[in-house]
Tab-separated table of C-alpha atoms and ligand atoms in Angstrom:
chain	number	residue	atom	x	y	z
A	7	UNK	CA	0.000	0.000	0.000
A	8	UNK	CA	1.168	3.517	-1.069
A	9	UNK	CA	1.407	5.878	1.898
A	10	UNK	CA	1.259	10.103	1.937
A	11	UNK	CA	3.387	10.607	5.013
A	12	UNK	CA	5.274	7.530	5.459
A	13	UNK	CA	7.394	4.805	3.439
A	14	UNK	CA	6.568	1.515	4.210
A	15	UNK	CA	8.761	-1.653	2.452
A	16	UNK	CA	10.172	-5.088	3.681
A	17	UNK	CA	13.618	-5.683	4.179
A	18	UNK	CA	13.938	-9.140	4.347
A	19	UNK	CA	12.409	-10.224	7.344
A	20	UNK	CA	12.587	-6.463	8.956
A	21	UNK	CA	9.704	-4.633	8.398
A	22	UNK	CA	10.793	-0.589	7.969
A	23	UNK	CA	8.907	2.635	8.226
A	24	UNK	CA	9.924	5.588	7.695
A	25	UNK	CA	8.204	9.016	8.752
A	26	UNK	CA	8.164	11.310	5.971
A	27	UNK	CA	6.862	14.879	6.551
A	28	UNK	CA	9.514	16.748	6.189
A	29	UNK	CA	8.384	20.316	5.689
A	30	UNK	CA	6.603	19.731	9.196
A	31	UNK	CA	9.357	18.150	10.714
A	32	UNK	CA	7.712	14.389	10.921
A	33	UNK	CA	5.039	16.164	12.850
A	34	UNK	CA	2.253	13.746	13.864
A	35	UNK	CA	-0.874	14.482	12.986
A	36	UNK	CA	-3.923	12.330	12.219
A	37	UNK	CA	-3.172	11.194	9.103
A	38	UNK	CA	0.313	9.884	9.298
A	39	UNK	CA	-0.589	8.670	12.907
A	40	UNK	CA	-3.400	6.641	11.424
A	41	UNK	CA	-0.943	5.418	8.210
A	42	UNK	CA	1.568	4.120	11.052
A	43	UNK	CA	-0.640	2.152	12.447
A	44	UNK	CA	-2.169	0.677	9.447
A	45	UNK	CA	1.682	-0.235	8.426
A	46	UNK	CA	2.432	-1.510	11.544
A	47	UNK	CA	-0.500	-3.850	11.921
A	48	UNK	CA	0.145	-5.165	8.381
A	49	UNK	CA	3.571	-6.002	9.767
A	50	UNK	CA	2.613	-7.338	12.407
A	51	UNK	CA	0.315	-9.538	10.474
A	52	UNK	CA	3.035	-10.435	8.065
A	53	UNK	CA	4.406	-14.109	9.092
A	54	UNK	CA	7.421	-12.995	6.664
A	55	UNK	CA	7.953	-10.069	8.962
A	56	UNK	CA	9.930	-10.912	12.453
A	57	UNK	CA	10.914	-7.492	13.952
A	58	UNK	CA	9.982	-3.862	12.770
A	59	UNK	CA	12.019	-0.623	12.563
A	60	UNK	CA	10.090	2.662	12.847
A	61	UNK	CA	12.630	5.333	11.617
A	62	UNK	CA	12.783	9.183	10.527
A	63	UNK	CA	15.330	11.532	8.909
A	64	UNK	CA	18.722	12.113	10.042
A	65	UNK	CA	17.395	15.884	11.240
A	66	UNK	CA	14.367	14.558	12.596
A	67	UNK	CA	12.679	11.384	13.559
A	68	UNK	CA	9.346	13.829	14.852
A	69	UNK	CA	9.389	16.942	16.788
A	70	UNK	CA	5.972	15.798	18.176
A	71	UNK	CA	2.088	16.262	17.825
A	72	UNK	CA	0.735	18.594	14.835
A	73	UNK	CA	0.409	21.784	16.851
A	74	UNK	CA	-1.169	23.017	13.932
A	75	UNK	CA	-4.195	20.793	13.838
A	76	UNK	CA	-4.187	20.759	17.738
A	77	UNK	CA	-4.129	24.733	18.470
A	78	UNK	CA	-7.861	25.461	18.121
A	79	UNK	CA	-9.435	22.047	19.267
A	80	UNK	CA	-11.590	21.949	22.156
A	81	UNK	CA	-11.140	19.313	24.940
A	82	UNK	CA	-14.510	17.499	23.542
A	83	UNK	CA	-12.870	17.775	20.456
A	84	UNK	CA	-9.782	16.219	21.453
A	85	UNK	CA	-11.476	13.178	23.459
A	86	UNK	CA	-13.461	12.588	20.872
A	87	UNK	CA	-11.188	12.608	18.039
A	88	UNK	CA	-8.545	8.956	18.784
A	89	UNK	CA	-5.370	10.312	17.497
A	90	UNK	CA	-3.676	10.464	20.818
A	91	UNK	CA	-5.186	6.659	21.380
A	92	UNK	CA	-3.586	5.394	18.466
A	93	UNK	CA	-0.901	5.843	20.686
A	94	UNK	CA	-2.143	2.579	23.172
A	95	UNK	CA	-2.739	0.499	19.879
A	96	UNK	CA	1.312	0.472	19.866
A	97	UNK	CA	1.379	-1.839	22.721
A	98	UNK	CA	-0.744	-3.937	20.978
A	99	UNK	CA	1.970	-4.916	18.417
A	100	UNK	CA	3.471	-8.431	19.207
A	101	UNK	CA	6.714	-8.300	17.247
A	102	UNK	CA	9.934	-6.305	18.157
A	103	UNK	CA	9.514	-2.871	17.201
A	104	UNK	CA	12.838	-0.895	17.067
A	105	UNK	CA	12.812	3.259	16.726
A	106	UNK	CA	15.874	4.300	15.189
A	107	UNK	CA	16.627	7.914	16.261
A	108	UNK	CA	18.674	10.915	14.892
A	109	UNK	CA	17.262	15.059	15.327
A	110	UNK	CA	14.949	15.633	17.343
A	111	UNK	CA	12.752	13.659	19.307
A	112	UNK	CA	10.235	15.766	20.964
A	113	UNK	CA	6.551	15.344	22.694
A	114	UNK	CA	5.078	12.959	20.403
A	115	UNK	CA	8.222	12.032	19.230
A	116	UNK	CA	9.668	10.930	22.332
A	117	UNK	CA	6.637	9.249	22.934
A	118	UNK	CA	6.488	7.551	19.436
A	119	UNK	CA	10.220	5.964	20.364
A	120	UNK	CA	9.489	5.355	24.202
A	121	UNK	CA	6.514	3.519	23.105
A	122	UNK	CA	9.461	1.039	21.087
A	123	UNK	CA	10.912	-2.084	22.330
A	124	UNK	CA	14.257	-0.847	21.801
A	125	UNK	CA	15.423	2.806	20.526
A	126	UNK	CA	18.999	2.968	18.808
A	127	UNK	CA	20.195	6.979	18.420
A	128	UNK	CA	22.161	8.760	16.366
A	129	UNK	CA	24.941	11.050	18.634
A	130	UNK	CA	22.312	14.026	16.898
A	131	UNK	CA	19.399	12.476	18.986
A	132	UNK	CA	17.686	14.988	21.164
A	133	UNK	CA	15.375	13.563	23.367
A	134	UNK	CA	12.538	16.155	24.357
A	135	UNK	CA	8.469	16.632	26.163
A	136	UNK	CA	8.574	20.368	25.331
A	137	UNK	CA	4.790	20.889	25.698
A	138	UNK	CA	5.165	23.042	28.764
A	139	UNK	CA	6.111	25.890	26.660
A	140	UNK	CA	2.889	25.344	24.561
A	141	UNK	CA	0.984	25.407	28.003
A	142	UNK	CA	-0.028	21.800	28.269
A	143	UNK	CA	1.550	18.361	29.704
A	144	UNK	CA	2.616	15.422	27.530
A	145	UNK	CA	-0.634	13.042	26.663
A	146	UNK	CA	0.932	9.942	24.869
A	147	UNK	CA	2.851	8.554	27.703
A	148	UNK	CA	5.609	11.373	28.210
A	149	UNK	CA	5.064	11.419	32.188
A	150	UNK	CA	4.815	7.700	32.267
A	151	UNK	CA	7.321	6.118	30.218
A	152	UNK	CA	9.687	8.531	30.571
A	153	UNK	CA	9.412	8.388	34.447
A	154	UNK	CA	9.992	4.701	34.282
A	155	UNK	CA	12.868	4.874	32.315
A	156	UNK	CA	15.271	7.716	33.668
A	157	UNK	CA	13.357	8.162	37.135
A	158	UNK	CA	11.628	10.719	38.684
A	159	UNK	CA	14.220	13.661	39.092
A	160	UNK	CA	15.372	13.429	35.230
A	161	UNK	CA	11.677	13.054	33.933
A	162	UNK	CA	10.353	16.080	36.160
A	163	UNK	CA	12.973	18.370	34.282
A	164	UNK	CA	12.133	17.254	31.012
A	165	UNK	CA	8.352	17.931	31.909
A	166	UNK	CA	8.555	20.631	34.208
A	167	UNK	CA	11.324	22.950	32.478
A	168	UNK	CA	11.987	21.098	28.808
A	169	UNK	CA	15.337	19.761	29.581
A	170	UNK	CA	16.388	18.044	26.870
A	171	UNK	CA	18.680	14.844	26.574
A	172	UNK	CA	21.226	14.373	24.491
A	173	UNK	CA	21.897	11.358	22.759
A	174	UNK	CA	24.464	10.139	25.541
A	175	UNK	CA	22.577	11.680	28.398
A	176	UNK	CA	19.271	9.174	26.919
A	177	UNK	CA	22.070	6.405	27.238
A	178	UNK	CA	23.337	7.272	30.386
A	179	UNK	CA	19.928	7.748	32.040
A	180	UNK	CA	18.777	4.390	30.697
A	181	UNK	CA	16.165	5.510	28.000
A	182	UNK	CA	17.952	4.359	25.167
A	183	UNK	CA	19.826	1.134	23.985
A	184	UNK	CA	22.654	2.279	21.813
A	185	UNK	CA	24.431	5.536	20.241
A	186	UNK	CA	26.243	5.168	17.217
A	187	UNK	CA	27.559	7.811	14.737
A	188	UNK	CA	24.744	9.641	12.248
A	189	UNK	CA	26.017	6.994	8.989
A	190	UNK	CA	25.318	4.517	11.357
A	191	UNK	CA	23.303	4.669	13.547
A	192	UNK	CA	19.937	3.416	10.626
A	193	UNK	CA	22.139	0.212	9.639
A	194	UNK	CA	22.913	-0.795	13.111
A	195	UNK	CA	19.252	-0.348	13.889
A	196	UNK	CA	18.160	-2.608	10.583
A	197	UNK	CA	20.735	-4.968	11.590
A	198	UNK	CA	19.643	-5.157	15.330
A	199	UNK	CA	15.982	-6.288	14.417
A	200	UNK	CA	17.290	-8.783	11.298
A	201	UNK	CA	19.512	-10.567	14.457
A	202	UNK	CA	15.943	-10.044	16.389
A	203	UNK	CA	13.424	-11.353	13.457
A	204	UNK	CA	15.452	-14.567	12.923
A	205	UNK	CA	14.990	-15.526	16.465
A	206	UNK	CA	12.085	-18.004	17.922
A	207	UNK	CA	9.318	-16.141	17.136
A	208	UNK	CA	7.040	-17.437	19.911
A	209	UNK	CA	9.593	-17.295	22.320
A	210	UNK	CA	10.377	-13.478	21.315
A	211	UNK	CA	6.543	-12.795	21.024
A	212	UNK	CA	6.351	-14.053	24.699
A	213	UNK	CA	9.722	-12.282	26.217
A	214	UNK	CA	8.339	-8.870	24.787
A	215	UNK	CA	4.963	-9.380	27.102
A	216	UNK	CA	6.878	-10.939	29.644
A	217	UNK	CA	9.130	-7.857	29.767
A	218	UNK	CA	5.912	-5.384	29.006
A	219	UNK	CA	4.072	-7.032	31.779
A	220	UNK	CA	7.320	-5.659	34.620
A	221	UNK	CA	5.332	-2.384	34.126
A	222	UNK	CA	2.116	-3.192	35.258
A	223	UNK	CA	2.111	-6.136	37.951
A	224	UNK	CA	3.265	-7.019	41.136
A	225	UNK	CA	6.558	-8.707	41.678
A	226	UNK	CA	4.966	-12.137	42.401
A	227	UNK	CA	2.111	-12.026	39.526
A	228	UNK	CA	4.756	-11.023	37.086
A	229	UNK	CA	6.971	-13.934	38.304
A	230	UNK	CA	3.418	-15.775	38.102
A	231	UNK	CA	2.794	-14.420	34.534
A	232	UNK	CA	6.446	-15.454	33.457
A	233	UNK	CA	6.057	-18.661	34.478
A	234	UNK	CA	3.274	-19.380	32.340
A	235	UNK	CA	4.809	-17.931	29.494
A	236	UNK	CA	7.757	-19.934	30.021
A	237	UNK	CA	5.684	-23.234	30.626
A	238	UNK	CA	3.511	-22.147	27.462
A	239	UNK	CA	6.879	-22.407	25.525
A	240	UNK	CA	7.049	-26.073	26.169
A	241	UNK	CA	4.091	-26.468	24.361
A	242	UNK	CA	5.860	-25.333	20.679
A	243	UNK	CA	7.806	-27.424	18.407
A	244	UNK	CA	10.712	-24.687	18.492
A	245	UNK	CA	11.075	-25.295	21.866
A	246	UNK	CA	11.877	-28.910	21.069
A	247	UNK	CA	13.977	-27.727	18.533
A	248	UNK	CA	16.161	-25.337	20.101
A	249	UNK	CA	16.868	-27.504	23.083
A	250	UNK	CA	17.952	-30.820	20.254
A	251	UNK	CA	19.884	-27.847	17.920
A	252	UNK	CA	22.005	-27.355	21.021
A	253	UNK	CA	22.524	-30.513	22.080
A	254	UNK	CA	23.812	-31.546	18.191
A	255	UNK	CA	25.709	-28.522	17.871
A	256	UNK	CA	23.867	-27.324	14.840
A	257	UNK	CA	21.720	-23.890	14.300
A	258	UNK	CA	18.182	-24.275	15.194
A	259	UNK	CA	15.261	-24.081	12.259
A	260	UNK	CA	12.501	-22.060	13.846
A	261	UNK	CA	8.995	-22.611	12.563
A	262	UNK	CA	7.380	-20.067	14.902
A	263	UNK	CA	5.189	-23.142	16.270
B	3	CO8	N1	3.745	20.599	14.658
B	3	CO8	C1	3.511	21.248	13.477
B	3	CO8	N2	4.492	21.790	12.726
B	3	CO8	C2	5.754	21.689	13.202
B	3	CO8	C3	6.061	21.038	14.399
B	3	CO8	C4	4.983	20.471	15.156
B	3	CO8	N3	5.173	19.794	16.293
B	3	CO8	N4	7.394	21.119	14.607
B	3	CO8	C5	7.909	21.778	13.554
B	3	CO8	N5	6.919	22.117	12.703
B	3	CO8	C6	7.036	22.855	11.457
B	3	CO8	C7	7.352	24.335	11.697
B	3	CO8	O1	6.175	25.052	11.984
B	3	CO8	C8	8.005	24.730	10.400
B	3	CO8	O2	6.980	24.922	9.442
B	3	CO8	P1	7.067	26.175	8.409
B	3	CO8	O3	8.338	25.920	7.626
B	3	CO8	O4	5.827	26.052	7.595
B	3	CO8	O5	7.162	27.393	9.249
B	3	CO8	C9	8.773	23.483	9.981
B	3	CO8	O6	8.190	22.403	10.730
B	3	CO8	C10	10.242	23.533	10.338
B	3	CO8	O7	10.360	23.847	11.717
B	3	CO8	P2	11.287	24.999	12.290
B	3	CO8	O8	11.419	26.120	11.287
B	3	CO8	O9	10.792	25.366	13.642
B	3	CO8	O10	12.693	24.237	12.359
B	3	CO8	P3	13.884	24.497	13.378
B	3	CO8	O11	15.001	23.644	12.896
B	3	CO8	O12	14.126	25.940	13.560
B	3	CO8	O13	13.356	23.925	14.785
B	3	CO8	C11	12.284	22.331	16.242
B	3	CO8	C12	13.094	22.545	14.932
B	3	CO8	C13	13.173	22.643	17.448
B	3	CO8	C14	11.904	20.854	16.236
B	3	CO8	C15	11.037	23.232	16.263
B	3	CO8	O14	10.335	23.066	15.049
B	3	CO8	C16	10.092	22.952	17.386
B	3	CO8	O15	10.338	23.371	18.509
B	3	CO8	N6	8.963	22.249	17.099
B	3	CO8	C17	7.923	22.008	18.059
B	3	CO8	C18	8.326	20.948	19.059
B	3	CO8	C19	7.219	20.734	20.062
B	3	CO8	O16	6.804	21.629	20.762
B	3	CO8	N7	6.722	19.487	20.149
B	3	CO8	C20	5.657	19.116	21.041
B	3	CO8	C21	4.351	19.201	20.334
B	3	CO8	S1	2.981	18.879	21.427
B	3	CO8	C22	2.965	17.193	21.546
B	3	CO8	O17	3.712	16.497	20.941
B	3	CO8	C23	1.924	16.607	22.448
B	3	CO8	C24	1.829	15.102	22.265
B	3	CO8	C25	0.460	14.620	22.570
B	3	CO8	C26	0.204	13.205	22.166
B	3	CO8	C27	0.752	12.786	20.815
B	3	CO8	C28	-0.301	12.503	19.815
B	3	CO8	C29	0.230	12.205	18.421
């Protein structure tokens, strides 16, 4: 399917897309939030497709919400209308999803990559929830995800008084996975998730709720919900698999069942 403000295409078994609204900066309004998710849900569909890279321009993967198409709405207006929901149908997506960095990540933005397994940067990343200055708060998960992942003192600057992280200070602070230079920092990301999508599928389908679930439960019903997944495992024929691959020293042939 042809897309207006993304580029979707297969790599293999990656599944890539790329924002592509430049004159806005990759700004995210309705539209290209709506094309995301149809892309990703096709990839996610895709048995052909085992890990997906969400990725922008080397200035800019997006410097947040349309503020244009936000600026006069009402609050009805912006209940009723789902764009900032599409956000939540993210966590909905089974497979690996990578977001591979460089420019500016801000409101939205940071959001859009927060709300990623896994976010490789560019050392031109700039990690951002600037919406103070436009007199609101973040709305996509910009005082929750980011207060998870860099702690409370870290995420009240960024909220409170738009501090903004540099690529090394996302690293250091634990919000990112890896920086690499700005030629690099795209292949490393496409190479991460084909290592990823030629992994059990099951297995990785079931660590990424596993690990999703650490954010939700209690200490013992995570434990309790790992151990089912774990137990589940033992159920598929790549569990089988794996475990006789090792034992004849050969590499394993995953069938995702
Ligand atoms: N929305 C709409 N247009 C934008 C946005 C944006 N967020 N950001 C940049 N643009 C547009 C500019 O208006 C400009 O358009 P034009 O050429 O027609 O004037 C063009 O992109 C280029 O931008 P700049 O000239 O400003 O480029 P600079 O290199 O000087 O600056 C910045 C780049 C620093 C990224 C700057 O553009 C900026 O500060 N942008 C706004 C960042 C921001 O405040 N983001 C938060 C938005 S609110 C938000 O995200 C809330 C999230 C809620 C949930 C998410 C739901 C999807």
């Amino acid at each position: 399917m042809t897309y207006k403000n993304i580029i979707s295409e297969k790599r293999e078994k990656v599944g890539v897309i790329t924002l592509n609204r430049p004159k806005a900066m990759n700004a995210l309004n309705g539209e290209l939030m709506a094309e995301l998710m149809d892309a990703l849900f096709a990839f996610d569909a895709d048995e052909e497709i085992g890990a997906i890279v969400i990725a922008g321009s080397e200035r800019v993967f997006a410097a947040g919400a349309d503020i244009s198409q936000m600026a006069q709405m009402s609050a009805v207006e912006m209940i009723k209308d789902s764009f900032v929901e599409l956000f939540d149908e993210i966590s909905k997506i089974k497979k690996p999803l990578i977001a591979a960095v460089s420019g500016f990540a801000l409101g939205g933005g940071c959001e859009l990559a927060m709300s990623c397994d896994m976010i490789i940067a560019s050392e031109k990343a700039k990690f951002g929830q600037p919406e103070i200055n436009l007199g609101v708060i973040p709305g996509a998960g910009g005082t929750q995800r980011l207060t998870r992942a860099v702690g409370k003192a870290i995420a009240m600057e960024m909220v409170l008084n738009n501090r903004t992280l540099s690529a090394q200070e996302a690293f250091d602070f634990g919000l990112i996975n890896h920086v690499y230079p700005v030629d690099e920092y795209l292949d490393r990301a496409l190479k991460l998730a084909s290592r990823i999508a030629k992994r059990a599928p099951l297995a990785l389908r079931q660590g990424k709720a596993a690990v999703n679930k650490s954010f939700e439960l209690s200490l013992s019903e995570g434990l309790e919900f790992e151990r089912r997944a774990f137990y589940f495992l033992f159920a598929s024929e790549d569990q089988k698999e794996g475990m006789a691959a090792f034992s004849e020293k050969r590499s394993a042939n995953w069938k995702g069942e």
